[in-house]
Tab-separated table of C-alpha atoms and ligand atoms in Angstrom:
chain	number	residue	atom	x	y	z
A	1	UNK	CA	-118.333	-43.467	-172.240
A	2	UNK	CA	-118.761	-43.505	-168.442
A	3	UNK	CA	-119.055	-39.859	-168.297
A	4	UNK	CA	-122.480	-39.926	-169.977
A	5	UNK	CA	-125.429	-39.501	-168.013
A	6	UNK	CA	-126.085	-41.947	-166.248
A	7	UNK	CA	-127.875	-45.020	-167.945
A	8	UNK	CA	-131.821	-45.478	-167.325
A	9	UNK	CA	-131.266	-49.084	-166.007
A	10	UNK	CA	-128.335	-47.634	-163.625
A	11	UNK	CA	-130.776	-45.287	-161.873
A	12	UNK	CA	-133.540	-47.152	-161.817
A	13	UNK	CA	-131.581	-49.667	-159.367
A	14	UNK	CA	-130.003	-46.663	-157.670
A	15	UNK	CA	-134.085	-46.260	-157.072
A	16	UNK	CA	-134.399	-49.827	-156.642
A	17	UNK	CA	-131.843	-50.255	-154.122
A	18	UNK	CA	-133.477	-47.167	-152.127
A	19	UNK	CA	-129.724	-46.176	-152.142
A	20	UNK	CA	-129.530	-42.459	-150.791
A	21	UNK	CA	-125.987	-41.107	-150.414
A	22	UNK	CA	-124.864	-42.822	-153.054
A	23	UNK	CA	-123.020	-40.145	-155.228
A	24	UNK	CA	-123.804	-40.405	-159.374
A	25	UNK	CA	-124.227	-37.970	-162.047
A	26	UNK	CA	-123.207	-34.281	-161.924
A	27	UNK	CA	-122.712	-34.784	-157.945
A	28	UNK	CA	-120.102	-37.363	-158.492
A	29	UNK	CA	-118.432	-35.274	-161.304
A	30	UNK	CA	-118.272	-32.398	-158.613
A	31	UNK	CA	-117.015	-34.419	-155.876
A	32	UNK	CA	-114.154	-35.639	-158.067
A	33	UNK	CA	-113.090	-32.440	-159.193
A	34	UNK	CA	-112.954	-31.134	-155.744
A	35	UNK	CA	-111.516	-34.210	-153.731
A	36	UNK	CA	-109.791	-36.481	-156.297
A	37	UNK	CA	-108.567	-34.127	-158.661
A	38	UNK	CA	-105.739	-32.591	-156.151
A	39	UNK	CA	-104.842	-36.300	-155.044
A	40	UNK	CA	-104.282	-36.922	-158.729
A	41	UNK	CA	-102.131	-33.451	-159.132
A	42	UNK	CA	-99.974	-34.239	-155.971
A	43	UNK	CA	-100.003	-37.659	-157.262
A	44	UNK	CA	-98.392	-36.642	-160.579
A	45	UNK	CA	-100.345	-38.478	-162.616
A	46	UNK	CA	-102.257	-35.878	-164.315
A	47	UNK	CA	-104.962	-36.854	-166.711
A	48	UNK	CA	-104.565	-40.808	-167.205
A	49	UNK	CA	-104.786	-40.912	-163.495
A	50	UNK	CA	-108.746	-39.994	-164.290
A	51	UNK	CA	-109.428	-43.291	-166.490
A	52	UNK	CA	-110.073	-45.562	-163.637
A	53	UNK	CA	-112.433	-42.730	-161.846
A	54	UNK	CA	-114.007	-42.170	-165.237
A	55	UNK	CA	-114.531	-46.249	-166.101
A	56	UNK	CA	-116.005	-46.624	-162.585
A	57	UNK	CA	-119.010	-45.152	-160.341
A	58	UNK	CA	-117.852	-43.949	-157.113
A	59	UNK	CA	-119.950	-45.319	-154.257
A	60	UNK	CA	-119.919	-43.780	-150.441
A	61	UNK	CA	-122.913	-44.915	-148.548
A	62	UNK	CA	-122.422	-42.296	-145.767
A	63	UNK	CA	-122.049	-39.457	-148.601
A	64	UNK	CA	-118.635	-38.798	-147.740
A	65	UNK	CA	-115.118	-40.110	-148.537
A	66	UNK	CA	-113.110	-40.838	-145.630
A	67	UNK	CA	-108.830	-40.094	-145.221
A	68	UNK	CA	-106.471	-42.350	-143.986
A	69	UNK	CA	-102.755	-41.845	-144.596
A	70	UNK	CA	-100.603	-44.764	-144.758
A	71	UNK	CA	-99.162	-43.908	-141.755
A	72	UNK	CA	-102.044	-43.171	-139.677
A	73	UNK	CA	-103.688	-46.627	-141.420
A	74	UNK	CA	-103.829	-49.711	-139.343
A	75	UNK	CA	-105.682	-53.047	-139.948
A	76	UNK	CA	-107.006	-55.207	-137.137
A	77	UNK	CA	-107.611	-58.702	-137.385
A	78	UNK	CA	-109.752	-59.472	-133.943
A	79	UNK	CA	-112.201	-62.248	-133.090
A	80	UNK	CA	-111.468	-65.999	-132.914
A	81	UNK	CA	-108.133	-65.847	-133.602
A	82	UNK	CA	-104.753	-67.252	-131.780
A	83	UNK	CA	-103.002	-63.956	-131.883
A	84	UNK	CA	-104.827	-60.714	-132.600
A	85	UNK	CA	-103.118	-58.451	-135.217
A	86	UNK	CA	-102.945	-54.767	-136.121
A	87	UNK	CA	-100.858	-54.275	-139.250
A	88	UNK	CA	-99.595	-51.553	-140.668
A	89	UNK	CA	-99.183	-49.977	-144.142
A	90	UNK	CA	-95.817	-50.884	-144.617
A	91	UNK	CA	-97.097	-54.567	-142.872
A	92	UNK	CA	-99.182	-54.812	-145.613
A	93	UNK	CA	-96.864	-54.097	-148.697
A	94	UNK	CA	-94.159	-56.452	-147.080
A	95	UNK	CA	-96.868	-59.363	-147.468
A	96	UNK	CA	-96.260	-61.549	-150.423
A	97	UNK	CA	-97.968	-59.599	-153.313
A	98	UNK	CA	-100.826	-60.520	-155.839
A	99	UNK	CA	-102.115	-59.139	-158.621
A	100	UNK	CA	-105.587	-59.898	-160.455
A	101	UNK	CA	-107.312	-58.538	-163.282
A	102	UNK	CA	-110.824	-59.328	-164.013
A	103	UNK	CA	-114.511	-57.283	-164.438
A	104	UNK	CA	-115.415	-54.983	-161.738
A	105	UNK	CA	-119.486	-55.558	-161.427
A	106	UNK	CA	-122.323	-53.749	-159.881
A	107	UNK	CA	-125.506	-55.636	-159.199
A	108	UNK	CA	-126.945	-51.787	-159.809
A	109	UNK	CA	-125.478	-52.442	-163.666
A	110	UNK	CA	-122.285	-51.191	-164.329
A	111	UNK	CA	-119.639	-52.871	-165.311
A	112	UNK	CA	-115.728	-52.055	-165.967
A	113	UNK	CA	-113.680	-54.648	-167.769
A	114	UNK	CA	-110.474	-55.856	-167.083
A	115	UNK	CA	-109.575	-53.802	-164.269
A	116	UNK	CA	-106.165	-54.541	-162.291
A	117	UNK	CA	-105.845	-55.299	-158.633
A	118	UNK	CA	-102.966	-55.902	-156.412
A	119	UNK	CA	-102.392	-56.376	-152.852
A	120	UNK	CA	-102.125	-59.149	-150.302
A	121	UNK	CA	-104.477	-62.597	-150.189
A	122	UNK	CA	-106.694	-62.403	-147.390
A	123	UNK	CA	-105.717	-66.226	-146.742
A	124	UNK	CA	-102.215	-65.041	-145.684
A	125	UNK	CA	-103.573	-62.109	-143.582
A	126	UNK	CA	-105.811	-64.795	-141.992
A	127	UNK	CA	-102.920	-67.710	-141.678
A	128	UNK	CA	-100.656	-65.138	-139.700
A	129	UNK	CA	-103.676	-64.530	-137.324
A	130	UNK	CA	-103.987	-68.283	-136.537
A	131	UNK	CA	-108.193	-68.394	-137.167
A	132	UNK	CA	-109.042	-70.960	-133.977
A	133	UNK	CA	-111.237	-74.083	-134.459
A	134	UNK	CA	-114.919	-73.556	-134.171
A	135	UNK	CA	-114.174	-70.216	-136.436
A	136	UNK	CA	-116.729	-70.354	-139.643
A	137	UNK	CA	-116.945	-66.592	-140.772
A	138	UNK	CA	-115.567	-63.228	-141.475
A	139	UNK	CA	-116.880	-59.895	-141.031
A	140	UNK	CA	-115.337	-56.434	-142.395
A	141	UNK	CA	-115.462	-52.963	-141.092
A	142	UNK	CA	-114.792	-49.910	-142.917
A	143	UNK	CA	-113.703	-46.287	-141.271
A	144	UNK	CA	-116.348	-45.402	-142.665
A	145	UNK	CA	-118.671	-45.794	-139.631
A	146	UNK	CA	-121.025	-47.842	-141.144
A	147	UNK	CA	-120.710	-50.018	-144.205
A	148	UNK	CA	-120.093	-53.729	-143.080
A	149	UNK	CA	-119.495	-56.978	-144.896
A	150	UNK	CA	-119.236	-60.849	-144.154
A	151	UNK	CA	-118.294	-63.819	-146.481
A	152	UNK	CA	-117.774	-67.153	-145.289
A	153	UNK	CA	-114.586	-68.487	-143.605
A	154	UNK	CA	-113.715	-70.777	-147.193
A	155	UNK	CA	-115.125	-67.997	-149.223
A	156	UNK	CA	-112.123	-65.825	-147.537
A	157	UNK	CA	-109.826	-67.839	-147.946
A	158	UNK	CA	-110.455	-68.142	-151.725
A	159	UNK	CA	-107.002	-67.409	-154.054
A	160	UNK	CA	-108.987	-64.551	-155.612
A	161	UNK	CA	-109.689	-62.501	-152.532
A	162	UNK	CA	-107.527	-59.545	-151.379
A	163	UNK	CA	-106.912	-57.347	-148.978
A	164	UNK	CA	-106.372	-54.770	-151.746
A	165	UNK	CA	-103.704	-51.088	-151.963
A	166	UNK	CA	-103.258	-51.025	-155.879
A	167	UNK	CA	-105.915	-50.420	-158.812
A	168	UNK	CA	-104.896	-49.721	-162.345
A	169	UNK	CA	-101.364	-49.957	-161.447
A	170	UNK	CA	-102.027	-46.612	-158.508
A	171	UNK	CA	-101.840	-46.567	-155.085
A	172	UNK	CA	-105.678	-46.843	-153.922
A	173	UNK	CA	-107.284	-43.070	-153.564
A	174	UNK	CA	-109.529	-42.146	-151.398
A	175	UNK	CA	-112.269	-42.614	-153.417
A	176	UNK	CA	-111.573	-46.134	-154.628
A	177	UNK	CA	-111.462	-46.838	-150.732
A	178	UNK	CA	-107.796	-46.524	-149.645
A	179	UNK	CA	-105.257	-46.935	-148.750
A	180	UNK	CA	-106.967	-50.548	-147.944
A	181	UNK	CA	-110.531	-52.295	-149.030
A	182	UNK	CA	-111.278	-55.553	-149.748
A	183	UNK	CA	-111.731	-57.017	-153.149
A	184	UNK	CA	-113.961	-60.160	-153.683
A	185	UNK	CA	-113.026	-60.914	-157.268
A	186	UNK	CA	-115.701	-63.663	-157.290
A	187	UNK	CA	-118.729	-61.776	-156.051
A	188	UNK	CA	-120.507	-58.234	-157.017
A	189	UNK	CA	-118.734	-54.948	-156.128
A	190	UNK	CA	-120.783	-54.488	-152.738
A	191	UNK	CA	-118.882	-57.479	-151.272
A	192	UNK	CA	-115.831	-55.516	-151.799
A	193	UNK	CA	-115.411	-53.425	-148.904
A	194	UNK	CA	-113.865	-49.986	-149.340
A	195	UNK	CA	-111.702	-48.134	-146.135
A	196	UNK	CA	-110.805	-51.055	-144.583
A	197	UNK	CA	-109.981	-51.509	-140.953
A	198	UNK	CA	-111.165	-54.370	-139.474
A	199	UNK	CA	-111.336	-58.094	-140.153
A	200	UNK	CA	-113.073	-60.048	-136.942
A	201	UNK	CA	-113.412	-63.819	-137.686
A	202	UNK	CA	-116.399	-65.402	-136.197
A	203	UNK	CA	-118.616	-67.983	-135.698
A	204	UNK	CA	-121.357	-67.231	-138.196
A	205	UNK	CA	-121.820	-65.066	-141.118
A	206	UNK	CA	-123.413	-61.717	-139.955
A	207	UNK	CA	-125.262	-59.748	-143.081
A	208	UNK	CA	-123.865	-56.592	-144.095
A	209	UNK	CA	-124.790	-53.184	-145.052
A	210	UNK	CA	-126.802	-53.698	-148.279
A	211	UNK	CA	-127.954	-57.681	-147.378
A	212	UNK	CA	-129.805	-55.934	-145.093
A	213	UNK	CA	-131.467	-53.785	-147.679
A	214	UNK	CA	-132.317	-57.136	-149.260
A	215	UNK	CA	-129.059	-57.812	-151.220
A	216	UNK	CA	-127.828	-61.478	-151.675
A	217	UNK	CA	-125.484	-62.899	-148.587
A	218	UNK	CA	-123.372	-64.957	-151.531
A	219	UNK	CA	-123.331	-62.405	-154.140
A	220	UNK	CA	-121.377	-64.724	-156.838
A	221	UNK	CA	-121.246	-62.685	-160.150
A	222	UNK	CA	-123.752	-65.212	-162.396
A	223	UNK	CA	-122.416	-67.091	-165.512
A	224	UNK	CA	-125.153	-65.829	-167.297
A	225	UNK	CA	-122.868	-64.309	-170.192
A	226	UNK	CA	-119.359	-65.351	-171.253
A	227	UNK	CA	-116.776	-62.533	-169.368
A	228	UNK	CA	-117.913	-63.503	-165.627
A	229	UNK	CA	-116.151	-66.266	-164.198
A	230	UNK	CA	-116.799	-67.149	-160.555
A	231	UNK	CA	-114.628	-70.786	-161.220
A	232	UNK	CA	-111.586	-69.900	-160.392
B	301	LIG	N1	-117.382	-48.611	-147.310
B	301	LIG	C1	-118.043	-48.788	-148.468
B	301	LIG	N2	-117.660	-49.807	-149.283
B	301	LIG	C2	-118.307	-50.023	-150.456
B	301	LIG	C3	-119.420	-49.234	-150.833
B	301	LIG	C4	-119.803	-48.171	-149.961
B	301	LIG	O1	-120.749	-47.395	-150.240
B	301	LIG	N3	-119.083	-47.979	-148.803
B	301	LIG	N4	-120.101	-49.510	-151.998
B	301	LIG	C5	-119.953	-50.862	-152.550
B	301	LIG	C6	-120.487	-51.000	-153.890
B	301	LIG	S1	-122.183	-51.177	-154.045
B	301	LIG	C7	-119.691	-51.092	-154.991
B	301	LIG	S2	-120.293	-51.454	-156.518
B	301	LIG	C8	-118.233	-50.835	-154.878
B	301	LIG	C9	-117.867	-49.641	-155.739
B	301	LIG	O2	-116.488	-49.397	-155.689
B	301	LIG	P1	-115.942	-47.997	-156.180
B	301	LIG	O3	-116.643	-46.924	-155.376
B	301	LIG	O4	-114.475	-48.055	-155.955
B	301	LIG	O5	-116.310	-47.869	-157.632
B	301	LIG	O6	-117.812	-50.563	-153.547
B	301	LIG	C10	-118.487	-51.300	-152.540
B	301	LIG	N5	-117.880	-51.041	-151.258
B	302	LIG	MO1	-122.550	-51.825	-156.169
């Protein structure tokens, strides 16, 4: 279904959202034959591994898809904190584990149901960091260069937010943003970070990337039909 053109209502808030770079259509198809494909093949696992790809839009604001391997990967958690970490990969995956499945949502209009997450809550990244008093916020970097993100300090600490390395039951690709991205269950897809490597708690909430383009700070999915649930 997803690999139909792409919906009048879709491009008309790619338009809306003056989003250039972002990769849709025939462009998206080619980059995903060329760069995701062979991660799939070396992955070994072959055609399936294309339904989440296929279900979703991929989404690169800088136009390209940066690498990290899981050894190279680090995570720093900087700012007001008592003791400043960089984890690892294998930091990561020792971390309690949790899994969540809800709607993936795009304020553009896109939606994929029911999709799987797993990695580690962003609570316990933040508890073994110590956040210091006077701390109210959180901002995100990517490796990207340039996409940012913020939420505040409760928001963060919210059961169904993750510092995320699983979707659909797969190690996070490239494309989806791995190895590590955030995932705001709560809130629209732009909240969710991809190519995470940086977590600096602070002492107010700084807008990110596309709240600068005019996007909502608090981007809580609405409860305006029955499948999105921000209540939990
Ligand atoms: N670094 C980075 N993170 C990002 C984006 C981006 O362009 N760059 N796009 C956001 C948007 S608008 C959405 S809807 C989701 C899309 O996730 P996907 O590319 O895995 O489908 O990622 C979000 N995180
Ligand atoms: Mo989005």
């Amino acid at each position: 279904m997803d690999g139909a053109p792409v919906g009048r209502r879709v491009f008309l808030g790619l338009l809306g959202a003056g989003a250039a770079g972002i990769l849709w259509g025939s462009k998206a198809q080619e980059w995903l034959e060329q760069h995701v494909a062979p991660y799939l093949a070396k992955d070994g696992t072959g055609l399936s591994g294309f339904l989440p790809i296929g279900r979703f839009r991929i989404y690169s604001v800088t136009g390209s898809m940066p690498h990290r391997s899981h050894d190279e990967y680090r995570l720093q958690v900087t700012g007001l904190v008592d003791q400043p970490l960089t984890l690892t990969y294998a930091d990561l995956r020792a971390m309690a584990p949790t899994g969540i499945t809800r709607d993936f949502q795009c304020v553009t209009g896109w939606r994929v149901y029911d999709v799987q997450w797993k990695g580690v809550r962003l609570a316990d990244v933040l508890e073994r960091a110590g956040v210091q008093v006077g701390a109210k916020a959180l901002r995100f970097r990517s490796f990207d260069g340039t996409y940012t993100e913020s939420l505040t300090l409760g928001q963060g600490r919210r059961d169904d937010v993750l510092v995320a390395y699983e979707l659909e039951g797969e190690e996070l690709s490239d494309a989806h943003g791995g190895p590590v991205r955030m995932y705001i269950a709560p809130m629209y897809g732009y909240k969710s970070l991809k190519w995470l490597d940086r977590i600096e708690v602070t002492d107010e909430v700084v807008p990110g990337y596309w709240e600068d383009r005019g996007y909502d700070v608090d981007a809580w999915v609405g409860r305006s039909n029955n499948r999105d649930d921000n209540s939990t």
